[in-house]
Amino acid sequence: MNRAESSRTQTDVNYARRLVNSLSWGNDRSSLSSRLDLIQRIIDNRNGGDTNYYRAVNDATNAVIRAENFRLQVDIDSARTLVNNLNYEDRVYLGGRLDSVQAIVNNRLPNQQSLINIANDAVIRAERSLTQNDVDSARALVNSLSDGTYKTSLNYRLNIVQNVISNSYLPSIVKSRQLPILDNRLVNPHKVWIISFDKEVEINSSTMQNITVTDSRGNRVDVSLRLTTNKSIAVLSPSNGYTIGERYTLNISNGIRSKNRQKLNREIRMNFTITR
């Protein structure tokens, strides 16, 4: 009550009113309510008799309380909009409370390395799902990073996925008729290989047996295959990615057949090494 009478701000009056209303009915509550009514009339006269100001301050106060409880940026921003419409005294008081919440939220934000990790996980998800939604979500996270090598690298990987989805360009293609043997490609741990054929293909048990990845010891790696178009297959990395520094071989056996049962002329092998 003393604070409300001293400051004569709507915020303090509202706060005092809640405390007074929590008292039992009696002379003390009646007396305190009368004192608050007087302060309220002074505030209303100061604001040109605008009785809506009470509701405006009440709404702003409730929004500040919500921001203090949940500590979410969206609640801080909403409360700030309401507070900025108040008079100077109330704006300073509620604005100060919001500043305190904002400082807590800012200190809680992840550092740049954490943001990079989050963005990298999103890129990996896009590389594995090959869906536009995952690409768009990952792109938003990557674009929020500070400019630098990591941002450039992640955007490059997303560009590859986007090109695969758009089918405008298939990177690192192994054309079945050209039968190339590529060697010593340096790729990231979540590289997606795209194998493009001249004939329509499908993924079945035979395909799984004839398109494999093996490590330097000849052990078969747990990759998965996905049909990206009726003439191309994506070879997805293991769920945890390839091992950095390890050398692998992508094997395409001549046992693989197109839908019309046509076989490759010979086997295709491509060696690649994992780097950061």
PDB file of C-alpha atoms in Angstrom:
ATOM      1  CA  MET A   1       0.000   0.000   0.000  1.00  0.00           C
ATOM      2  CA  ASN A   2       2.753   2.457   0.921  1.00  0.00           C
ATOM      3  CA  ARG A   3       4.481   1.693  -2.368  1.00  0.00           C
ATOM      4  CA  ALA A   4       1.282   2.370  -4.341  1.00  0.00           C
ATOM      5  CA  GLU A   5       0.665   5.641  -2.521  1.00  0.00           C
ATOM      6  CA  SER A   6       4.235   6.716  -3.086  1.00  0.00           C
ATOM      7  CA  SER A   7       4.638   5.754  -6.735  1.00  0.00           C
ATOM      8  CA  ARG A   8       1.024   6.288  -7.847  1.00  0.00           C
ATOM      9  CA  THR A   9       1.536   3.890 -10.704  1.00  0.00           C
ATOM     10  CA  GLN A  10      -1.174   1.606 -12.020  1.00  0.00           C
ATOM     11  CA  THR A  11       1.122  -1.366 -11.670  1.00  0.00           C
ATOM     12  CA  ASP A  12       1.599  -0.882  -7.943  1.00  0.00           C
ATOM     13  CA  VAL A  13      -2.101  -0.192  -7.449  1.00  0.00           C
ATOM     14  CA  ASN A  14      -3.027  -3.404  -9.239  1.00  0.00           C
ATOM     15  CA  TYR A  15      -0.538  -5.390  -7.177  1.00  0.00           C
ATOM     16  CA  ALA A  16      -1.755  -3.852  -3.928  1.00  0.00           C
ATOM     17  CA  ARG A  17      -5.364  -4.471  -4.948  1.00  0.00           C
ATOM     18  CA  ARG A  18      -4.714  -8.182  -5.339  1.00  0.00           C
ATOM     19  CA  LEU A  19      -3.158  -8.311  -1.889  1.00  0.00           C
ATOM     20  CA  VAL A  20      -6.002  -6.348  -0.309  1.00  0.00           C
ATOM     21  CA  ASN A  21      -8.644  -8.510  -1.963  1.00  0.00           C
ATOM     22  CA  SER A  22      -7.011 -11.567  -0.459  1.00  0.00           C
ATOM     23  CA  LEU A  23      -7.801 -10.269   3.057  1.00  0.00           C
ATOM     24  CA  SER A  24     -10.897 -11.261   5.018  1.00  0.00           C
ATOM     25  CA  TRP A  25     -13.775  -8.855   4.935  1.00  0.00           C
ATOM     26  CA  GLY A  26     -13.536  -6.252   7.684  1.00  0.00           C
ATOM     27  CA  ASN A  27     -12.538  -2.717   8.558  1.00  0.00           C
ATOM     28  CA  ASP A  28      -8.925  -3.180   7.500  1.00  0.00           C
ATOM     29  CA  ARG A  29      -9.855  -4.399   4.035  1.00  0.00           C
ATOM     30  CA  SER A  30     -12.435  -1.646   3.633  1.00  0.00           C
ATOM     31  CA  SER A  31      -9.972   1.031   4.703  1.00  0.00           C
ATOM     32  CA  LEU A  32      -7.213  -0.209   2.414  1.00  0.00           C
ATOM     33  CA  SER A  33      -9.637  -0.480  -0.495  1.00  0.00           C
ATOM     34  CA  SER A  34     -10.722   3.133   0.037  1.00  0.00           C
ATOM     35  CA  ARG A  35      -7.104   4.290  -0.006  1.00  0.00           C
ATOM     36  CA  LEU A  36      -6.540   2.390  -3.255  1.00  0.00           C
ATOM     37  CA  ASP A  37      -9.702   3.884  -4.754  1.00  0.00           C
ATOM     38  CA  LEU A  38      -8.320   7.349  -4.076  1.00  0.00           C
ATOM     39  CA  ILE A  39      -5.011   6.525  -5.757  1.00  0.00           C
ATOM     40  CA  GLN A  40      -6.936   5.024  -8.668  1.00  0.00           C
ATOM     41  CA  ARG A  41      -8.912   8.265  -9.145  1.00  0.00           C
ATOM     42  CA  ILE A  42      -5.675  10.239  -9.175  1.00  0.00           C
ATOM     43  CA  ILE A  43      -4.223   7.917 -11.836  1.00  0.00           C
ATOM     44  CA  ASP A  44      -7.422   8.072 -13.902  1.00  0.00           C
ATOM     45  CA  ASN A  45      -7.395  11.879 -13.801  1.00  0.00           C
ATOM     46  CA  ARG A  46      -3.725  11.891 -14.777  1.00  0.00           C
ATOM     47  CA  ASN A  47      -4.576   9.757 -17.786  1.00  0.00           C
ATOM     48  CA  GLY A  48      -7.429  11.988 -18.899  1.00  0.00           C
ATOM     49  CA  GLY A  49     -10.087   9.999 -17.098  1.00  0.00           C
ATOM     50  CA  ASP A  50      -9.400   6.959 -19.256  1.00  0.00           C
ATOM     51  CA  THR A  51     -10.760   4.058 -17.227  1.00  0.00           C
ATOM     52  CA  ASN A  52      -9.495   1.657 -19.920  1.00  0.00           C
ATOM     53  CA  TYR A  53      -5.986   2.344 -18.718  1.00  0.00           C
ATOM     54  CA  TYR A  54      -6.580   0.140 -15.694  1.00  0.00           C
ATOM     55  CA  ARG A  55      -7.371  -2.786 -17.961  1.00  0.00           C
ATOM     56  CA  ALA A  56      -4.384  -2.013 -20.182  1.00  0.00           C
ATOM     57  CA  VAL A  57      -2.020  -2.130 -17.213  1.00  0.00           C
ATOM     58  CA  ASN A  58      -3.719  -5.252 -15.898  1.00  0.00           C
ATOM     59  CA  ASP A  59      -3.258  -7.001 -19.252  1.00  0.00           C
ATOM     60  CA  ALA A  60       0.374  -5.891 -19.456  1.00  0.00           C
ATOM     61  CA  THR A  61       1.050  -7.039 -15.895  1.00  0.00           C
ATOM     62  CA  ASN A  62      -0.472 -10.453 -16.556  1.00  0.00           C
ATOM     63  CA  ALA A  63       1.661 -10.757 -19.685  1.00  0.00           C
ATOM     64  CA  VAL A  64       4.801  -9.887 -17.703  1.00  0.00           C
ATOM     65  CA  ILE A  65       3.892 -12.478 -15.077  1.00  0.00           C
ATOM     66  CA  ARG A  66       3.469 -15.080 -17.806  1.00  0.00           C
ATOM     67  CA  ALA A  67       6.890 -14.179 -19.219  1.00  0.00           C
ATOM     68  CA  GLU A  68       8.414 -14.469 -15.747  1.00  0.00           C
ATOM     69  CA  ASN A  69       6.832 -17.890 -15.228  1.00  0.00           C
ATOM     70  CA  PHE A  70       7.559 -19.483 -18.602  1.00  0.00           C
ATOM     71  CA  ARG A  71      10.671 -17.526 -19.644  1.00  0.00           C
ATOM     72  CA  LEU A  72       9.952 -17.871 -23.350  1.00  0.00           C
ATOM     73  CA  GLN A  73      11.029 -15.266 -25.908  1.00  0.00           C
ATOM     74  CA  VAL A  74       7.595 -15.195 -27.507  1.00  0.00           C
ATOM     75  CA  ASP A  75       5.999 -14.298 -24.140  1.00  0.00           C
ATOM     76  CA  ILE A  76       8.607 -11.608 -23.500  1.00  0.00           C
ATOM     77  CA  ASP A  77       7.957 -10.057 -26.904  1.00  0.00           C
ATOM     78  CA  SER A  78       4.168 -10.119 -26.417  1.00  0.00           C
ATOM     79  CA  ALA A  79       4.448  -8.546 -22.979  1.00  0.00           C
ATOM     80  CA  ARG A  80       6.870  -5.923 -24.263  1.00  0.00           C
ATOM     81  CA  THR A  81       4.315  -4.787 -26.854  1.00  0.00           C
ATOM     82  CA  LEU A  82       1.684  -4.252 -24.159  1.00  0.00           C
ATOM     83  CA  VAL A  83       4.089  -2.564 -21.752  1.00  0.00           C
ATOM     84  CA  ASN A  84       5.319  -0.116 -24.388  1.00  0.00           C
ATOM     85  CA  ASN A  85       1.774   1.302 -24.652  1.00  0.00           C
ATOM     86  CA  LEU A  86       1.688   2.370 -20.983  1.00  0.00           C
ATOM     87  CA  ASN A  87       2.686   5.669 -19.428  1.00  0.00           C
ATOM     88  CA  TYR A  88       6.260   6.315 -18.389  1.00  0.00           C
ATOM     89  CA  GLU A  89       6.055   5.211 -14.748  1.00  0.00           C
ATOM     90  CA  ASP A  90       4.352   1.895 -15.445  1.00  0.00           C
ATOM     91  CA  ARG A  91       6.439   1.310 -18.551  1.00  0.00           C
ATOM     92  CA  VAL A  92       9.665   1.724 -16.590  1.00  0.00           C
ATOM     93  CA  TYR A  93       8.561  -0.610 -13.808  1.00  0.00           C
ATOM     94  CA  LEU A  94       7.155  -3.435 -15.963  1.00  0.00           C
ATOM     95  CA  GLY A  95       9.873  -2.919 -18.555  1.00  0.00           C
ATOM     96  CA  GLY A  96      12.478  -3.458 -15.867  1.00  0.00           C
ATOM     97  CA  ARG A  97      10.877  -6.749 -14.893  1.00  0.00           C
ATOM     98  CA  LEU A  98      10.913  -7.816 -18.531  1.00  0.00           C
ATOM     99  CA  ASP A  99      14.560  -6.814 -18.835  1.00  0.00           C
ATOM    100  CA  SER A 100      15.356  -9.187 -15.974  1.00  0.00           C
ATOM    101  CA  VAL A 101      13.561 -12.059 -17.713  1.00  0.00           C
ATOM    102  CA  GLN A 102      15.276 -11.229 -20.998  1.00  0.00           C
ATOM    103  CA  ALA A 103      18.676 -11.421 -19.323  1.00  0.00           C
ATOM    104  CA  ILE A 104      17.850 -14.897 -18.024  1.00  0.00           C
ATOM    105  CA  VAL A 105      16.714 -16.066 -21.468  1.00  0.00           C
ATOM    106  CA  ASN A 106      19.791 -14.600 -23.155  1.00  0.00           C
ATOM    107  CA  ASN A 107      22.123 -16.389 -20.768  1.00  0.00           C
ATOM    108  CA  ARG A 108      20.270 -19.628 -21.388  1.00  0.00           C
ATOM    109  CA  LEU A 109      20.683 -19.504 -25.168  1.00  0.00           C
ATOM    110  CA  PRO A 110      23.027 -22.194 -26.509  1.00  0.00           C
ATOM    111  CA  ASN A 111      26.504 -21.155 -27.530  1.00  0.00           C
ATOM    112  CA  GLN A 112      27.628 -21.208 -31.149  1.00  0.00           C
ATOM    113  CA  GLN A 113      29.008 -24.749 -30.924  1.00  0.00           C
ATOM    114  CA  SER A 114      25.684 -26.018 -29.579  1.00  0.00           C
ATOM    115  CA  LEU A 115      23.883 -24.268 -32.429  1.00  0.00           C
ATOM    116  CA  ILE A 116      26.249 -25.911 -34.905  1.00  0.00           C
ATOM    117  CA  ASN A 117      25.517 -29.325 -33.396  1.00  0.00           C
ATOM    118  CA  ILE A 118      21.769 -28.734 -33.597  1.00  0.00           C
ATOM    119  CA  ALA A 119      22.037 -27.561 -37.195  1.00  0.00           C
ATOM    120  CA  ASN A 120      24.273 -30.502 -38.118  1.00  0.00           C
ATOM    121  CA  ASP A 121      21.745 -32.967 -36.664  1.00  0.00           C
ATOM    122  CA  ALA A 122      19.025 -31.330 -38.753  1.00  0.00           C
ATOM    123  CA  VAL A 123      21.157 -31.593 -41.895  1.00  0.00           C
ATOM    124  CA  ILE A 124      21.781 -35.278 -41.186  1.00  0.00           C
ATOM    125  CA  ARG A 125      18.039 -35.804 -40.823  1.00  0.00           C
ATOM    126  CA  ALA A 126      17.458 -34.097 -44.186  1.00  0.00           C
ATOM    127  CA  GLU A 127      20.170 -36.199 -45.819  1.00  0.00           C
ATOM    128  CA  ARG A 128      18.542 -39.384 -44.599  1.00  0.00           C
ATOM    129  CA  SER A 129      14.895 -38.531 -45.221  1.00  0.00           C
ATOM    130  CA  LEU A 130      15.370 -36.630 -48.495  1.00  0.00           C
ATOM    131  CA  THR A 131      12.185 -34.669 -47.760  1.00  0.00           C
ATOM    132  CA  GLN A 132      11.578 -30.985 -48.452  1.00  0.00           C
ATOM    133  CA  ASN A 133      10.258 -30.289 -44.946  1.00  0.00           C
ATOM    134  CA  ASP A 134      13.456 -31.544 -43.336  1.00  0.00           C
ATOM    135  CA  VAL A 135      15.572 -29.553 -45.801  1.00  0.00           C
ATOM    136  CA  ASP A 136      13.629 -26.360 -45.040  1.00  0.00           C
ATOM    137  CA  SER A 137      13.883 -26.892 -41.279  1.00  0.00           C
ATOM    138  CA  ALA A 138      17.608 -27.581 -41.501  1.00  0.00           C
ATOM    139  CA  ARG A 139      18.145 -24.577 -43.759  1.00  0.00           C
ATOM    140  CA  ALA A 140      16.550 -22.253 -41.205  1.00  0.00           C
ATOM    141  CA  LEU A 141      18.860 -23.559 -38.466  1.00  0.00           C
ATOM    142  CA  VAL A 142      21.956 -23.341 -40.659  1.00  0.00           C
ATOM    143  CA  ASN A 143      21.160 -19.796 -41.751  1.00  0.00           C
ATOM    144  CA  SER A 144      20.959 -18.744 -38.084  1.00  0.00           C
ATOM    145  CA  LEU A 145      24.634 -19.611 -37.615  1.00  0.00           C
ATOM    146  CA  SER A 146      27.414 -17.057 -37.787  1.00  0.00           C
ATOM    147  CA  ASP A 147      29.183 -16.905 -41.142  1.00  0.00           C
ATOM    148  CA  GLY A 148      32.104 -19.280 -41.382  1.00  0.00           C
ATOM    149  CA  THR A 149      33.333 -22.677 -42.509  1.00  0.00           C
ATOM    150  CA  TYR A 150      30.698 -24.681 -40.662  1.00  0.00           C
ATOM    151  CA  LYS A 151      27.833 -22.666 -42.099  1.00  0.00           C
ATOM    152  CA  THR A 152      29.243 -22.930 -45.616  1.00  0.00           C
ATOM    153  CA  SER A 153      29.781 -26.680 -45.281  1.00  0.00           C
ATOM    154  CA  LEU A 154      26.294 -27.348 -43.931  1.00  0.00           C
ATOM    155  CA  ASN A 155      24.684 -25.235 -46.636  1.00  0.00           C
ATOM    156  CA  TYR A 156      26.671 -27.140 -49.271  1.00  0.00           C
ATOM    157  CA  ARG A 157      25.365 -30.441 -47.928  1.00  0.00           C
ATOM    158  CA  LEU A 158      21.815 -29.091 -47.953  1.00  0.00           C
ATOM    159  CA  ASN A 159      22.250 -27.896 -51.509  1.00  0.00           C
ATOM    160  CA  ILE A 160      23.137 -31.445 -52.511  1.00  0.00           C
ATOM    161  CA  VAL A 161      20.014 -32.821 -50.829  1.00  0.00           C
ATOM    162  CA  GLN A 162      17.903 -30.092 -52.419  1.00  0.00           C
ATOM    163  CA  ASN A 163      19.282 -30.930 -55.834  1.00  0.00           C
ATOM    164  CA  VAL A 164      18.464 -34.579 -55.309  1.00  0.00           C
ATOM    165  CA  ILE A 165      14.897 -33.723 -54.321  1.00  0.00           C
ATOM    166  CA  SER A 166      14.495 -31.337 -57.231  1.00  0.00           C
ATOM    167  CA  ASN A 167      16.136 -33.895 -59.534  1.00  0.00           C
ATOM    168  CA  SER A 168      17.883 -31.030 -61.269  1.00  0.00           C
ATOM    169  CA  TYR A 169      21.313 -32.423 -60.588  1.00  0.00           C
ATOM    170  CA  LEU A 170      22.474 -35.702 -59.093  1.00  0.00           C
ATOM    171  CA  PRO A 171      25.865 -35.317 -57.372  1.00  0.00           C
ATOM    172  CA  SER A 172      28.509 -38.025 -57.333  1.00  0.00           C
ATOM    173  CA  ILE A 173      26.524 -40.045 -59.864  1.00  0.00           C
ATOM    174  CA  VAL A 174      27.666 -43.454 -60.924  1.00  0.00           C
ATOM    175  CA  LYS A 175      26.215 -43.957 -64.407  1.00  0.00           C
ATOM    176  CA  SER A 176      25.600 -47.630 -65.067  1.00  0.00           C
ATOM    177  CA  ARG A 177      26.527 -47.406 -68.744  1.00  0.00           C
ATOM    178  CA  GLN A 178      29.702 -45.419 -68.207  1.00  0.00           C
ATOM    179  CA  LEU A 179      30.925 -47.898 -65.584  1.00  0.00           C
ATOM    180  CA  PRO A 180      33.383 -45.516 -63.918  1.00  0.00           C
ATOM    181  CA  ILE A 181      35.747 -46.563 -61.199  1.00  0.00           C
ATOM    182  CA  LEU A 182      36.331 -43.555 -58.955  1.00  0.00           C
ATOM    183  CA  ASP A 183      38.896 -43.511 -56.185  1.00  0.00           C
ATOM    184  CA  ASN A 184      39.831 -41.654 -53.019  1.00  0.00           C
ATOM    185  CA  ARG A 185      36.874 -39.300 -52.789  1.00  0.00           C
ATOM    186  CA  LEU A 186      36.902 -37.256 -49.538  1.00  0.00           C
ATOM    187  CA  VAL A 187      33.386 -36.947 -48.132  1.00  0.00           C
ATOM    188  CA  ASN A 188      31.602 -36.076 -44.877  1.00  0.00           C
ATOM    189  CA  PRO A 189      30.448 -38.759 -42.395  1.00  0.00           C
ATOM    190  CA  HIS A 190      26.846 -38.568 -43.588  1.00  0.00           C
ATOM    191  CA  LYS A 191      27.455 -38.629 -47.314  1.00  0.00           C
ATOM    192  CA  VAL A 192      24.502 -39.662 -49.459  1.00  0.00           C
ATOM    193  CA  TRP A 193      25.549 -41.424 -52.661  1.00  0.00           C
ATOM    194  CA  ILE A 194      23.172 -41.308 -55.610  1.00  0.00           C
ATOM    195  CA  ILE A 195      23.368 -44.133 -58.167  1.00  0.00           C
ATOM    196  CA  SER A 196      21.692 -43.236 -61.441  1.00  0.00           C
ATOM    197  CA  PHE A 197      20.645 -45.852 -64.011  1.00  0.00           C
ATOM    198  CA  ASP A 198      19.484 -45.652 -67.595  1.00  0.00           C
ATOM    199  CA  LYS A 199      16.660 -48.106 -66.929  1.00  0.00           C
ATOM    200  CA  GLU A 200      13.960 -48.192 -64.280  1.00  0.00           C
ATOM    201  CA  VAL A 201      15.008 -49.960 -61.087  1.00  0.00           C
ATOM    202  CA  GLU A 202      13.390 -51.027 -57.860  1.00  0.00           C
ATOM    203  CA  ILE A 203      14.560 -51.798 -54.341  1.00  0.00           C
ATOM    204  CA  ASN A 204      14.175 -55.448 -53.388  1.00  0.00           C
ATOM    205  CA  SER A 205      16.236 -58.161 -51.700  1.00  0.00           C
ATOM    206  CA  SER A 206      18.379 -58.513 -54.827  1.00  0.00           C
ATOM    207  CA  THR A 207      19.116 -54.796 -54.867  1.00  0.00           C
ATOM    208  CA  MET A 208      20.079 -54.903 -51.201  1.00  0.00           C
ATOM    209  CA  GLN A 209      22.551 -57.688 -51.892  1.00  0.00           C
ATOM    210  CA  ASN A 210      24.099 -56.053 -54.931  1.00  0.00           C
ATOM    211  CA  ILE A 211      24.553 -52.469 -53.676  1.00  0.00           C
ATOM    212  CA  THR A 212      26.749 -52.477 -50.564  1.00  0.00           C
ATOM    213  CA  VAL A 213      29.365 -50.478 -48.694  1.00  0.00           C
ATOM    214  CA  THR A 214      32.332 -52.159 -47.036  1.00  0.00           C
ATOM    215  CA  ASP A 215      35.025 -50.771 -44.751  1.00  0.00           C
ATOM    216  CA  SER A 216      38.805 -51.118 -45.156  1.00  0.00           C
ATOM    217  CA  ARG A 217      38.686 -54.586 -43.573  1.00  0.00           C
ATOM    218  CA  GLY A 218      36.028 -55.791 -45.967  1.00  0.00           C
ATOM    219  CA  ASN A 219      33.246 -55.718 -43.385  1.00  0.00           C
ATOM    220  CA  ARG A 220      29.856 -54.785 -44.708  1.00  0.00           C
ATOM    221  CA  VAL A 221      28.522 -51.459 -43.372  1.00  0.00           C
ATOM    222  CA  ASP A 222      24.909 -51.015 -42.317  1.00  0.00           C
ATOM    223  CA  VAL A 223      23.728 -48.536 -44.958  1.00  0.00           C
ATOM    224  CA  SER A 224      20.181 -48.194 -46.258  1.00  0.00           C
ATOM    225  CA  LEU A 225      18.816 -47.666 -49.741  1.00  0.00           C
ATOM    226  CA  ARG A 226      16.086 -45.323 -50.865  1.00  0.00           C
ATOM    227  CA  LEU A 227      14.515 -44.983 -54.304  1.00  0.00           C
ATOM    228  CA  THR A 228      14.739 -41.277 -55.195  1.00  0.00           C
ATOM    229  CA  THR A 229      13.353 -41.581 -58.734  1.00  0.00           C
ATOM    230  CA  ASN A 230      12.399 -44.578 -60.860  1.00  0.00           C
ATOM    231  CA  LYS A 231      15.953 -44.519 -62.243  1.00  0.00           C
ATOM    232  CA  SER A 232      18.053 -43.589 -59.218  1.00  0.00           C
ATOM    233  CA  ILE A 233      18.825 -45.016 -55.783  1.00  0.00           C
ATOM    234  CA  ALA A 234      20.224 -43.162 -52.776  1.00  0.00           C
ATOM    235  CA  VAL A 235      22.723 -44.962 -50.559  1.00  0.00           C
ATOM    236  CA  LEU A 236      22.261 -43.485 -47.080  1.00  0.00           C
ATOM    237  CA  SER A 237      25.016 -43.491 -44.485  1.00  0.00           C
ATOM    238  CA  PRO A 238      24.758 -45.499 -41.244  1.00  0.00           C
ATOM    239  CA  SER A 239      22.544 -43.851 -38.609  1.00  0.00           C
ATOM    240  CA  ASN A 240      25.594 -42.638 -36.681  1.00  0.00           C
ATOM    241  CA  GLY A 241      27.548 -41.769 -39.827  1.00  0.00           C
ATOM    242  CA  TYR A 242      30.719 -43.237 -41.247  1.00  0.00           C
ATOM    243  CA  THR A 243      33.853 -43.253 -39.088  1.00  0.00           C
ATOM    244  CA  ILE A 244      36.101 -40.242 -39.650  1.00  0.00           C
ATOM    245  CA  GLY A 245      39.428 -41.265 -41.175  1.00  0.00           C
ATOM    246  CA  GLU A 246      38.115 -44.655 -42.331  1.00  0.00           C
ATOM    247  CA  ARG A 247      38.222 -45.697 -45.986  1.00  0.00           C
ATOM    248  CA  TYR A 248      35.174 -47.342 -47.502  1.00  0.00           C
ATOM    249  CA  THR A 249      34.163 -48.866 -50.810  1.00  0.00           C
ATOM    250  CA  LEU A 250      30.812 -48.510 -52.521  1.00  0.00           C
ATOM    251  CA  ASN A 251      30.153 -51.755 -54.376  1.00  0.00           C
ATOM    252  CA  ILE A 252      27.646 -52.131 -57.191  1.00  0.00           C
ATOM    253  CA  SER A 253      27.533 -55.745 -58.332  1.00  0.00           C
ATOM    254  CA  ASN A 254      26.638 -56.754 -61.855  1.00  0.00           C
ATOM    255  CA  GLY A 255      23.977 -58.935 -60.270  1.00  0.00           C
ATOM    256  CA  ILE A 256      21.710 -55.923 -59.959  1.00  0.00           C
ATOM    257  CA  ARG A 257      18.929 -55.841 -62.536  1.00  0.00           C
ATOM    258  CA  SER A 258      16.576 -53.234 -63.915  1.00  0.00           C
ATOM    259  CA  LYS A 259      12.815 -53.753 -63.868  1.00  0.00           C
ATOM    260  CA  ASN A 260      13.038 -55.387 -67.277  1.00  0.00           C
ATOM    261  CA  ARG A 261      15.702 -57.747 -65.858  1.00  0.00           C
ATOM    262  CA  GLN A 262      18.646 -56.144 -67.679  1.00  0.00           C
ATOM    263  CA  LYS A 263      22.005 -56.658 -65.913  1.00  0.00           C
ATOM    264  CA  LEU A 264      25.055 -54.401 -65.625  1.00  0.00           C
ATOM    265  CA  ASN A 265      27.984 -55.213 -67.869  1.00  0.00           C
ATOM    266  CA  ARG A 266      30.431 -55.391 -64.967  1.00  0.00           C
ATOM    267  CA  GLU A 267      30.845 -54.505 -61.313  1.00  0.00           C
ATOM    268  CA  ILE A 268      31.503 -50.947 -60.132  1.00  0.00           C
ATOM    269  CA  ARG A 269      33.586 -50.000 -57.119  1.00  0.00           C
ATOM    270  CA  MET A 270      34.254 -46.580 -55.694  1.00  0.00           C
ATOM    271  CA  ASN A 271      36.572 -45.901 -52.782  1.00  0.00           C
ATOM    272  CA  PHE A 272      35.996 -42.943 -50.468  1.00  0.00           C
ATOM    273  CA  THR A 273      37.508 -41.653 -47.239  1.00  0.00           C
ATOM    274  CA  ILE A 274      35.655 -39.863 -44.459  1.00  0.00           C
ATOM    275  CA  THR A 275      36.756 -36.418 -43.373  1.00  0.00           C
ATOM    276  CA  ARG A 276      35.187 -33.722 -41.251  1.00  0.00           C
TER     277      ARG A 276
END
